PDB file of C-alpha atoms in Angstrom:
ATOM      1  CA  UNK A   1     -14.019  24.484   9.399  1.00 96.00           C
ATOM      2  CA  UNK A   2     -14.956  20.991   8.380  1.00 98.00           C
ATOM      3  CA  UNK A   3     -12.886  18.062   7.103  1.00 98.00           C
ATOM      4  CA  UNK A   4     -13.696  14.589   5.822  1.00 98.00           C
ATOM      5  CA  UNK A   5     -12.014  11.593   7.443  1.00 98.00           C
ATOM      6  CA  UNK A   6     -11.503   8.280   5.674  1.00 98.00           C
ATOM      7  CA  UNK A   7     -10.798   5.141   7.690  1.00 98.00           C
ATOM      8  CA  UNK A   8      -9.528   1.776   6.520  1.00 98.00           C
ATOM      9  CA  UNK A   9      -9.141  -1.809   7.703  1.00 98.00           C
ATOM     10  CA  UNK A  10      -9.276  -2.148  11.490  1.00 97.00           C
ATOM     11  CA  UNK A  11      -9.751   1.586  12.019  1.00 98.00           C
ATOM     12  CA  UNK A  12     -12.996   1.289  10.101  1.00 98.00           C
ATOM     13  CA  UNK A  13     -13.989  -1.726  12.189  1.00 97.00           C
ATOM     14  CA  UNK A  14     -13.329   0.244  15.378  1.00 98.00           C
ATOM     15  CA  UNK A  15     -15.377   3.280  14.354  1.00 98.00           C
ATOM     16  CA  UNK A  16     -17.964   1.376  12.362  1.00 98.00           C
ATOM     17  CA  UNK A  17     -17.771   3.838   9.446  1.00 98.00           C
ATOM     18  CA  UNK A  18     -15.509   4.297   6.427  1.00 98.00           C
ATOM     19  CA  UNK A  19     -16.011   8.032   6.236  1.00 98.00           C
ATOM     20  CA  UNK A  20     -17.115  10.803   8.545  1.00 97.00           C
ATOM     21  CA  UNK A  21     -16.989  14.576   8.858  1.00 98.00           C
ATOM     22  CA  UNK A  22     -15.707  16.537  11.811  1.00 98.00           C
ATOM     23  CA  UNK A  23     -15.342  20.220  12.656  1.00 98.00           C
ATOM     24  CA  UNK A  24     -11.863  21.360  13.634  1.00 97.00           C
ATOM     25  CA  UNK A  25     -10.478  24.643  14.911  1.00 97.00           C
ATOM     26  CA  UNK A  26      -8.299  26.915  12.775  1.00 96.00           C
ATOM     27  CA  UNK A  27      -4.665  25.870  12.942  1.00 97.00           C
ATOM     28  CA  UNK A  28      -5.456  22.293  13.941  1.00 98.00           C
ATOM     29  CA  UNK A  29      -3.053  19.661  12.608  1.00 98.00           C
ATOM     30  CA  UNK A  30      -3.745  16.165  11.339  1.00 98.00           C
ATOM     31  CA  UNK A  31      -2.490  14.890  14.701  1.00 98.00           C
ATOM     32  CA  UNK A  32      -4.989  17.117  16.510  1.00 98.00           C
ATOM     33  CA  UNK A  33      -7.734  15.606  14.349  1.00 98.00           C
ATOM     34  CA  UNK A  34      -6.472  12.107  15.169  1.00 98.00           C
ATOM     35  CA  UNK A  35      -6.547  12.848  18.903  1.00 97.00           C
ATOM     36  CA  UNK A  36     -10.033  14.301  18.600  1.00 97.00           C
ATOM     37  CA  UNK A  37     -11.126  11.079  16.942  1.00 98.00           C
ATOM     38  CA  UNK A  38      -9.298   8.905  19.489  1.00 98.00           C
ATOM     39  CA  UNK A  39     -11.110  10.732  22.289  1.00 98.00           C
ATOM     40  CA  UNK A  40     -14.344   9.723  20.605  1.00 97.00           C
ATOM     41  CA  UNK A  41     -13.204   6.134  19.909  1.00 98.00           C
ATOM     42  CA  UNK A  42     -10.725   5.169  22.671  1.00 98.00           C
ATOM     43  CA  UNK A  43      -9.771   1.896  20.925  1.00 98.00           C
ATOM     44  CA  UNK A  44      -7.912   4.048  18.381  1.00 98.00           C
ATOM     45  CA  UNK A  45      -5.371   4.945  21.078  1.00 97.00           C
ATOM     46  CA  UNK A  46      -3.519   1.693  20.372  1.00 97.00           C
ATOM     47  CA  UNK A  47      -2.528   3.187  16.996  1.00 97.00           C
ATOM     48  CA  UNK A  48      -1.078   6.427  18.377  1.00 94.00           C
ATOM     49  CA  UNK A  49       2.506   5.431  17.533  1.00 95.00           C
ATOM     50  CA  UNK A  50       1.898   3.465  14.330  1.00 97.00           C
ATOM     51  CA  UNK A  51      -0.612   5.626  12.454  1.00 97.00           C
ATOM     52  CA  UNK A  52       0.237   7.570   9.329  1.00 97.00           C
ATOM     53  CA  UNK A  53      -1.913   9.806   7.195  1.00 98.00           C
ATOM     54  CA  UNK A  54      -2.768  11.148   3.786  1.00 98.00           C
ATOM     55  CA  UNK A  55      -4.271  14.450   2.806  1.00 98.00           C
ATOM     56  CA  UNK A  56      -6.317  14.761  -0.400  1.00 98.00           C
ATOM     57  CA  UNK A  57      -4.954  11.391  -1.581  1.00 97.00           C
ATOM     58  CA  UNK A  58      -1.277  12.196  -1.084  1.00 98.00           C
ATOM     59  CA  UNK A  59       1.053  11.236   1.752  1.00 98.00           C
ATOM     60  CA  UNK A  60       1.012  13.748   4.594  1.00 98.00           C
ATOM     61  CA  UNK A  61       2.737  14.441   7.907  1.00 98.00           C
ATOM     62  CA  UNK A  62       0.789  14.275  11.139  1.00 98.00           C
ATOM     63  CA  UNK A  63       2.105  17.806  11.843  1.00 98.00           C
ATOM     64  CA  UNK A  64       0.494  19.261   8.680  1.00 98.00           C
ATOM     65  CA  UNK A  65      -2.076  21.990   9.346  1.00 98.00           C
ATOM     66  CA  UNK A  66      -5.599  21.257   8.111  1.00 98.00           C
ATOM     67  CA  UNK A  67      -7.512  23.348   5.573  1.00 98.00           C
ATOM     68  CA  UNK A  68     -11.277  23.562   5.173  1.00 98.00           C
ATOM     69  CA  UNK A  69     -12.604  20.753   2.990  1.00 98.00           C
ATOM     70  CA  UNK A  70      -9.525  18.524   3.340  1.00 98.00           C
ATOM     71  CA  UNK A  71      -9.968  14.798   2.927  1.00 98.00           C
ATOM     72  CA  UNK A  72      -7.793  13.154   5.564  1.00 98.00           C
ATOM     73  CA  UNK A  73      -7.148   9.411   5.482  1.00 98.00           C
ATOM     74  CA  UNK A  74      -5.757   7.649   8.534  1.00 98.00           C
ATOM     75  CA  UNK A  75      -3.650   4.655   7.562  1.00 98.00           C
ATOM     76  CA  UNK A  76      -3.118   1.796  10.002  1.00 98.00           C
ATOM     77  CA  UNK A  77       0.107  -0.163   9.380  1.00 98.00           C
ATOM     78  CA  UNK A  78      -0.068  -1.497   5.839  1.00 98.00           C
ATOM     79  CA  UNK A  79       0.055  -5.119   4.688  1.00 98.00           C
ATOM     80  CA  UNK A  80      -0.063  -5.209   0.901  1.00 98.00           C
ATOM     81  CA  UNK A  81       1.767  -7.685  -1.230  1.00 97.00           C
TER      82      UNK A  81
ATOM     83  CA  UNK B   1      -3.458  -2.135 -26.605  1.00 65.00           C
ATOM     84  CA  UNK B   2      -1.040  -2.537 -23.753  1.00 80.00           C
ATOM     85  CA  UNK B   3      -2.105  -2.938 -20.145  1.00 90.00           C
ATOM     86  CA  UNK B   4      -1.368   0.091 -17.943  1.00 95.00           C
ATOM     87  CA  UNK B   5       2.029  -0.119 -16.251  1.00 97.00           C
ATOM     88  CA  UNK B   6       0.540   0.549 -12.819  1.00 98.00           C
ATOM     89  CA  UNK B   7      -2.883  -0.564 -11.649  1.00 98.00           C
ATOM     90  CA  UNK B   8      -4.977  -1.631  -8.667  1.00 98.00           C
ATOM     91  CA  UNK B   9      -8.408  -3.237  -8.820  1.00 98.00           C
ATOM     92  CA  UNK B  10     -10.507  -6.365  -8.309  1.00 98.00           C
ATOM     93  CA  UNK B  11      -9.792  -8.133 -11.598  1.00 97.00           C
ATOM     94  CA  UNK B  12      -7.645 -11.303 -11.654  1.00 98.00           C
ATOM     95  CA  UNK B  13      -4.016 -10.520 -12.462  1.00 98.00           C
ATOM     96  CA  UNK B  14      -2.366 -11.316 -15.773  1.00 96.00           C
ATOM     97  CA  UNK B  15       1.434 -11.420 -15.734  1.00 97.00           C
ATOM     98  CA  UNK B  16       1.859 -11.853 -19.529  1.00 96.00           C
ATOM     99  CA  UNK B  17       0.024  -8.537 -20.010  1.00 96.00           C
ATOM    100  CA  UNK B  18       2.546  -6.825 -17.720  1.00 96.00           C
ATOM    101  CA  UNK B  19       5.480  -8.426 -19.510  1.00 95.00           C
ATOM    102  CA  UNK B  20       4.055  -7.175 -22.805  1.00 93.00           C
ATOM    103  CA  UNK B  21       3.617  -3.700 -21.336  1.00 93.00           C
ATOM    104  CA  UNK B  22       7.257  -3.409 -20.211  1.00 94.00           C
ATOM    105  CA  UNK B  23       8.763  -4.984 -23.330  1.00 89.00           C
ATOM    106  CA  UNK B  24       6.821  -3.303 -26.138  1.00 76.00           C
ATOM    107  CA  UNK B  25       9.246  -0.410 -26.450  1.00 68.00           C
ATOM    108  CA  UNK B  26      12.341  -2.509 -25.787  1.00 68.00           C
ATOM    109  CA  UNK B  27      11.276  -5.014 -28.434  1.00 69.00           C
ATOM    110  CA  UNK B  28      11.349  -2.260 -31.046  1.00 72.00           C
ATOM    111  CA  UNK B  29      14.751  -0.972 -30.057  1.00 79.00           C
ATOM    112  CA  UNK B  30      16.232  -4.357 -29.163  1.00 86.00           C
ATOM    113  CA  UNK B  31      17.902  -2.930 -26.075  1.00 89.00           C
ATOM    114  CA  UNK B  32      16.416  -5.286 -23.438  1.00 92.00           C
ATOM    115  CA  UNK B  33      18.593  -8.073 -22.133  1.00 93.00           C
ATOM    116  CA  UNK B  34      16.327  -9.307 -19.363  1.00 95.00           C
ATOM    117  CA  UNK B  35      12.774  -9.310 -18.070  1.00 96.00           C
ATOM    118  CA  UNK B  36      12.289 -10.288 -14.438  1.00 97.00           C
ATOM    119  CA  UNK B  37       8.914 -10.975 -12.889  1.00 98.00           C
ATOM    120  CA  UNK B  38       7.386 -11.550  -9.468  1.00 98.00           C
ATOM    121  CA  UNK B  39       4.026 -13.020  -8.497  1.00 98.00           C
ATOM    122  CA  UNK B  40       2.810 -12.747  -4.918  1.00 98.00           C
ATOM    123  CA  UNK B  41       0.449 -15.630  -4.158  1.00 98.00           C
ATOM    124  CA  UNK B  42      -2.030 -16.246  -1.332  1.00 98.00           C
ATOM    125  CA  UNK B  43      -0.813 -19.185   0.778  1.00 96.00           C
ATOM    126  CA  UNK B  44      -2.788 -21.550   2.965  1.00 96.00           C
ATOM    127  CA  UNK B  45      -0.921 -20.989   6.225  1.00 95.00           C
ATOM    128  CA  UNK B  46       0.379 -18.104   8.305  1.00 94.00           C
ATOM    129  CA  UNK B  47       2.004 -18.166  11.781  1.00 92.00           C
ATOM    130  CA  UNK B  48       0.500 -21.580  12.480  1.00 92.00           C
ATOM    131  CA  UNK B  49      -2.997 -20.699  11.260  1.00 95.00           C
ATOM    132  CA  UNK B  50      -4.784 -22.572   8.468  1.00 96.00           C
ATOM    133  CA  UNK B  51      -5.800 -19.787   6.107  1.00 97.00           C
ATOM    134  CA  UNK B  52      -8.930 -20.146   3.943  1.00 97.00           C
ATOM    135  CA  UNK B  53      -8.627 -16.905   1.934  1.00 98.00           C
ATOM    136  CA  UNK B  54      -7.635 -13.239   2.139  1.00 98.00           C
ATOM    137  CA  UNK B  55      -9.567 -10.048   1.557  1.00 98.00           C
ATOM    138  CA  UNK B  56      -7.596  -7.010   0.430  1.00 98.00           C
ATOM    139  CA  UNK B  57      -8.667  -3.417   0.564  1.00 98.00           C
ATOM    140  CA  UNK B  58      -6.857  -0.259  -0.476  1.00 98.00           C
ATOM    141  CA  UNK B  59      -7.051   3.493  -0.493  1.00 98.00           C
ATOM    142  CA  UNK B  60      -6.939   3.245  -4.247  1.00 98.00           C
ATOM    143  CA  UNK B  61      -5.911   6.749  -5.369  1.00 98.00           C
ATOM    144  CA  UNK B  62      -3.037   6.814  -2.878  1.00 98.00           C
ATOM    145  CA  UNK B  63      -2.076   3.217  -3.687  1.00 98.00           C
ATOM    146  CA  UNK B  64      -1.697   4.168  -7.332  1.00 98.00           C
ATOM    147  CA  UNK B  65       0.321   7.200  -6.290  1.00 98.00           C
ATOM    148  CA  UNK B  66       2.550   4.935  -4.175  1.00 98.00           C
ATOM    149  CA  UNK B  67       3.182   2.732  -7.221  1.00 98.00           C
ATOM    150  CA  UNK B  68       4.155   5.848  -9.198  1.00 98.00           C
ATOM    151  CA  UNK B  69       6.538   6.799  -6.434  1.00 98.00           C
ATOM    152  CA  UNK B  70       8.091   3.320  -6.401  1.00 98.00           C
ATOM    153  CA  UNK B  71       8.470   3.437 -10.178  1.00 98.00           C
ATOM    154  CA  UNK B  72      10.180   6.828  -9.932  1.00 98.00           C
ATOM    155  CA  UNK B  73      12.537   5.548  -7.219  1.00 98.00           C
ATOM    156  CA  UNK B  74      13.460   2.608  -9.445  1.00 98.00           C
ATOM    157  CA  UNK B  75      14.051   4.848 -12.469  1.00 97.00           C
ATOM    158  CA  UNK B  76      16.448   6.922 -10.376  1.00 97.00           C
ATOM    159  CA  UNK B  77      18.271   3.943  -8.866  1.00 97.00           C
ATOM    160  CA  UNK B  78      18.381   1.696 -11.969  1.00 97.00           C
ATOM    161  CA  UNK B  79      18.218   3.964 -15.031  1.00 94.00           C
ATOM    162  CA  UNK B  80      16.590   2.383 -18.054  1.00 92.00           C
ATOM    163  CA  UNK B  81      14.527  -0.156 -16.099  1.00 96.00           C
ATOM    164  CA  UNK B  82      10.831  -0.201 -17.043  1.00 96.00           C
ATOM    165  CA  UNK B  83       8.451  -1.405 -14.336  1.00 98.00           C
ATOM    166  CA  UNK B  84       4.885  -2.699 -14.372  1.00 98.00           C
ATOM    167  CA  UNK B  85       3.040  -3.410 -11.107  1.00 98.00           C
ATOM    168  CA  UNK B  86      -0.561  -4.505 -10.586  1.00 98.00           C
ATOM    169  CA  UNK B  87      -2.146  -5.264  -7.204  1.00 98.00           C
ATOM    170  CA  UNK B  88      -5.460  -7.028  -6.789  1.00 98.00           C
ATOM    171  CA  UNK B  89      -8.043  -6.182  -4.108  1.00 98.00           C
ATOM    172  CA  UNK B  90     -11.160  -7.926  -2.820  1.00 98.00           C
ATOM    173  CA  UNK B  91     -11.393 -11.602  -1.947  1.00 98.00           C
ATOM    174  CA  UNK B  92      -8.465 -13.700  -3.170  1.00 98.00           C
ATOM    175  CA  UNK B  93      -8.420 -17.468  -2.752  1.00 98.00           C
ATOM    176  CA  UNK B  94      -5.455 -19.723  -1.925  1.00 98.00           C
ATOM    177  CA  UNK B  95      -3.037 -20.075  -4.814  1.00 98.00           C
ATOM    178  CA  UNK B  96      -4.234 -16.954  -6.613  1.00 98.00           C
ATOM    179  CA  UNK B  97      -2.042 -13.925  -7.261  1.00 98.00           C
ATOM    180  CA  UNK B  98      -2.409 -10.792  -5.147  1.00 98.00           C
ATOM    181  CA  UNK B  99       0.359  -8.806  -6.831  1.00 98.00           C
ATOM    182  CA  UNK B 100       2.330  -9.126 -10.076  1.00 98.00           C
ATOM    183  CA  UNK B 101       5.432  -7.195 -11.087  1.00 98.00           C
ATOM    184  CA  UNK B 102       7.520  -7.154 -14.266  1.00 98.00           C
ATOM    185  CA  UNK B 103      10.764  -5.267 -14.873  1.00 97.00           C
ATOM    186  CA  UNK B 104      12.653  -5.000 -18.147  1.00 96.00           C
ATOM    187  CA  UNK B 105      16.253  -3.885 -18.415  1.00 95.00           C
ATOM    188  CA  UNK B 106      19.360  -4.180 -20.540  1.00 94.00           C
ATOM    189  CA  UNK B 107      20.892  -6.148 -17.632  1.00 94.00           C
ATOM    190  CA  UNK B 108      19.552  -9.104 -15.612  1.00 96.00           C
ATOM    191  CA  UNK B 109      20.882  -7.768 -12.331  1.00 96.00           C
ATOM    192  CA  UNK B 110      18.967  -4.535 -12.672  1.00 97.00           C
ATOM    193  CA  UNK B 111      15.759  -6.293 -13.726  1.00 97.00           C
ATOM    194  CA  UNK B 112      15.866  -8.675 -10.741  1.00 97.00           C
ATOM    195  CA  UNK B 113      16.842  -5.935  -8.293  1.00 98.00           C
ATOM    196  CA  UNK B 114      14.044  -3.653  -9.491  1.00 98.00           C
ATOM    197  CA  UNK B 115      11.471  -6.426  -9.065  1.00 97.00           C
ATOM    198  CA  UNK B 116      12.579  -7.195  -5.532  1.00 98.00           C
ATOM    199  CA  UNK B 117      12.810  -3.519  -4.615  1.00 98.00           C
ATOM    200  CA  UNK B 118       9.280  -2.920  -5.911  1.00 98.00           C
ATOM    201  CA  UNK B 119       7.660  -5.624  -3.776  1.00 98.00           C
ATOM    202  CA  UNK B 120       9.599  -4.545  -0.686  1.00 98.00           C
ATOM    203  CA  UNK B 121       8.406  -0.951  -1.166  1.00 98.00           C
ATOM    204  CA  UNK B 122       4.794  -2.028  -1.753  1.00 98.00           C
ATOM    205  CA  UNK B 123       4.911  -3.811   1.602  1.00 98.00           C
ATOM    206  CA  UNK B 124       6.430  -0.739   3.252  1.00 98.00           C
ATOM    207  CA  UNK B 125       4.379   2.148   1.913  1.00 98.00           C
ATOM    208  CA  UNK B 126       1.362   1.212  -0.247  1.00 98.00           C
ATOM    209  CA  UNK B 127      -1.979   1.820   1.535  1.00 98.00           C
ATOM    210  CA  UNK B 128      -3.234  -1.739   1.097  1.00 98.00           C
ATOM    211  CA  UNK B 129      -4.458  -4.042   3.866  1.00 98.00           C
ATOM    212  CA  UNK B 130      -5.102  -7.754   3.971  1.00 98.00           C
ATOM    213  CA  UNK B 131      -7.653  -9.435   6.201  1.00 98.00           C
ATOM    214  CA  UNK B 132      -6.814 -13.044   6.859  1.00 98.00           C
ATOM    215  CA  UNK B 133      -9.641 -15.553   7.224  1.00 98.00           C
ATOM    216  CA  UNK B 134      -8.487 -18.671   9.026  1.00 97.00           C
ATOM    217  CA  UNK B 135      -9.917 -21.634  10.882  1.00 95.00           C
ATOM    218  CA  UNK B 136     -11.569 -20.066  13.904  1.00 93.00           C
ATOM    219  CA  UNK B 137     -11.628 -16.409  12.955  1.00 96.00           C
ATOM    220  CA  UNK B 138     -10.245 -13.534  10.988  1.00 97.00           C
ATOM    221  CA  UNK B 139      -7.707 -10.785  11.593  1.00 97.00           C
ATOM    222  CA  UNK B 140      -6.400  -7.657   9.895  1.00 98.00           C
ATOM    223  CA  UNK B 141      -2.717  -8.072   9.178  1.00 98.00           C
ATOM    224  CA  UNK B 142      -0.739  -4.971  10.141  1.00 97.00           C
ATOM    225  CA  UNK B 143       2.848  -4.533   8.994  1.00 97.00           C
ATOM    226  CA  UNK B 144       4.723  -1.305   8.422  1.00 95.00           C
ATOM    227  CA  UNK B 145       3.789   2.284   9.221  1.00 97.00           C
ATOM    228  CA  UNK B 146       3.462   3.808   5.745  1.00 97.00           C
ATOM    229  CA  UNK B 147       6.050   6.578   5.456  1.00 97.00           C
ATOM    230  CA  UNK B 148       7.543   6.947   1.979  1.00 97.00           C
ATOM    231  CA  UNK B 149      10.313   9.236   3.251  1.00 97.00           C
ATOM    232  CA  UNK B 150      11.528   6.863   5.989  1.00 97.00           C
ATOM    233  CA  UNK B 151      15.257   6.649   5.198  1.00 97.00           C
ATOM    234  CA  UNK B 152      15.696   3.383   7.089  1.00 97.00           C
ATOM    235  CA  UNK B 153      12.919   1.696   5.092  1.00 97.00           C
ATOM    236  CA  UNK B 154      14.398   2.966   1.815  1.00 97.00           C
ATOM    237  CA  UNK B 155      17.822   1.638   2.821  1.00 97.00           C
ATOM    238  CA  UNK B 156      16.329  -1.725   3.846  1.00 97.00           C
ATOM    239  CA  UNK B 157      14.528  -2.113   0.502  1.00 97.00           C
ATOM    240  CA  UNK B 158      17.665  -1.287  -1.443  1.00 96.00           C
ATOM    241  CA  UNK B 159      19.814  -3.617   0.669  1.00 96.00           C
ATOM    242  CA  UNK B 160      17.425  -6.538   0.128  1.00 96.00           C
ATOM    243  CA  UNK B 161      17.111  -5.774  -3.599  1.00 95.00           C
ATOM    244  CA  UNK B 162      20.849  -5.800  -4.076  1.00 90.00           C
ATOM    245  CA  UNK B 163      21.692  -8.729  -1.777  1.00 87.00           C
TER     246      UNK B 163
END
């Protein structure tokens, strides 16, 4: 199955794209998707402990299991205000 | 027509519109005793760097949802408080507002506490990022890991709001 990934701020700078699609295996979690991406872009590893995520524009847990067509956003530490 | 209570976008911010939005109902009933407001402003220095301007970006649908969550938390903690919160994105120059908040309540303590709580929670959980442009370079500012259910962060925001 296939999911869309959205990347913001420095994560987008690291990958060079704001959005991409990746195939994942059945039962894969958001964390599995993150690790798949970090294998592709090793500079993402620095965010392993500080990353959080959203699924279909709502807050998610990294342990959530993916569904086909999900839009997953990876959120580096935030700095609004 | 009143401004929306919660918004995020590139337009310059307008605090009087937020004050009008939170007071329109209270003005009819006469129940408000206080309106507190907060304006976050871009400053010209940060950790020893001379800052020229900031650029903000957001995951807008989730940012709006985070504002709704903050508003709901405030309604539960300070019943009767009405909150308006607008955050600007894009390039913002020194001295200009990046975020404006207004809170109306029967009681000044609740209005002030709600305002402070709201800005603390925005900084903790809203998916918004600022890129600082300074003399000699630029850098993404990275603060808190956004987790709306983090009990420690919730407790910190409430402690600061009620200090």
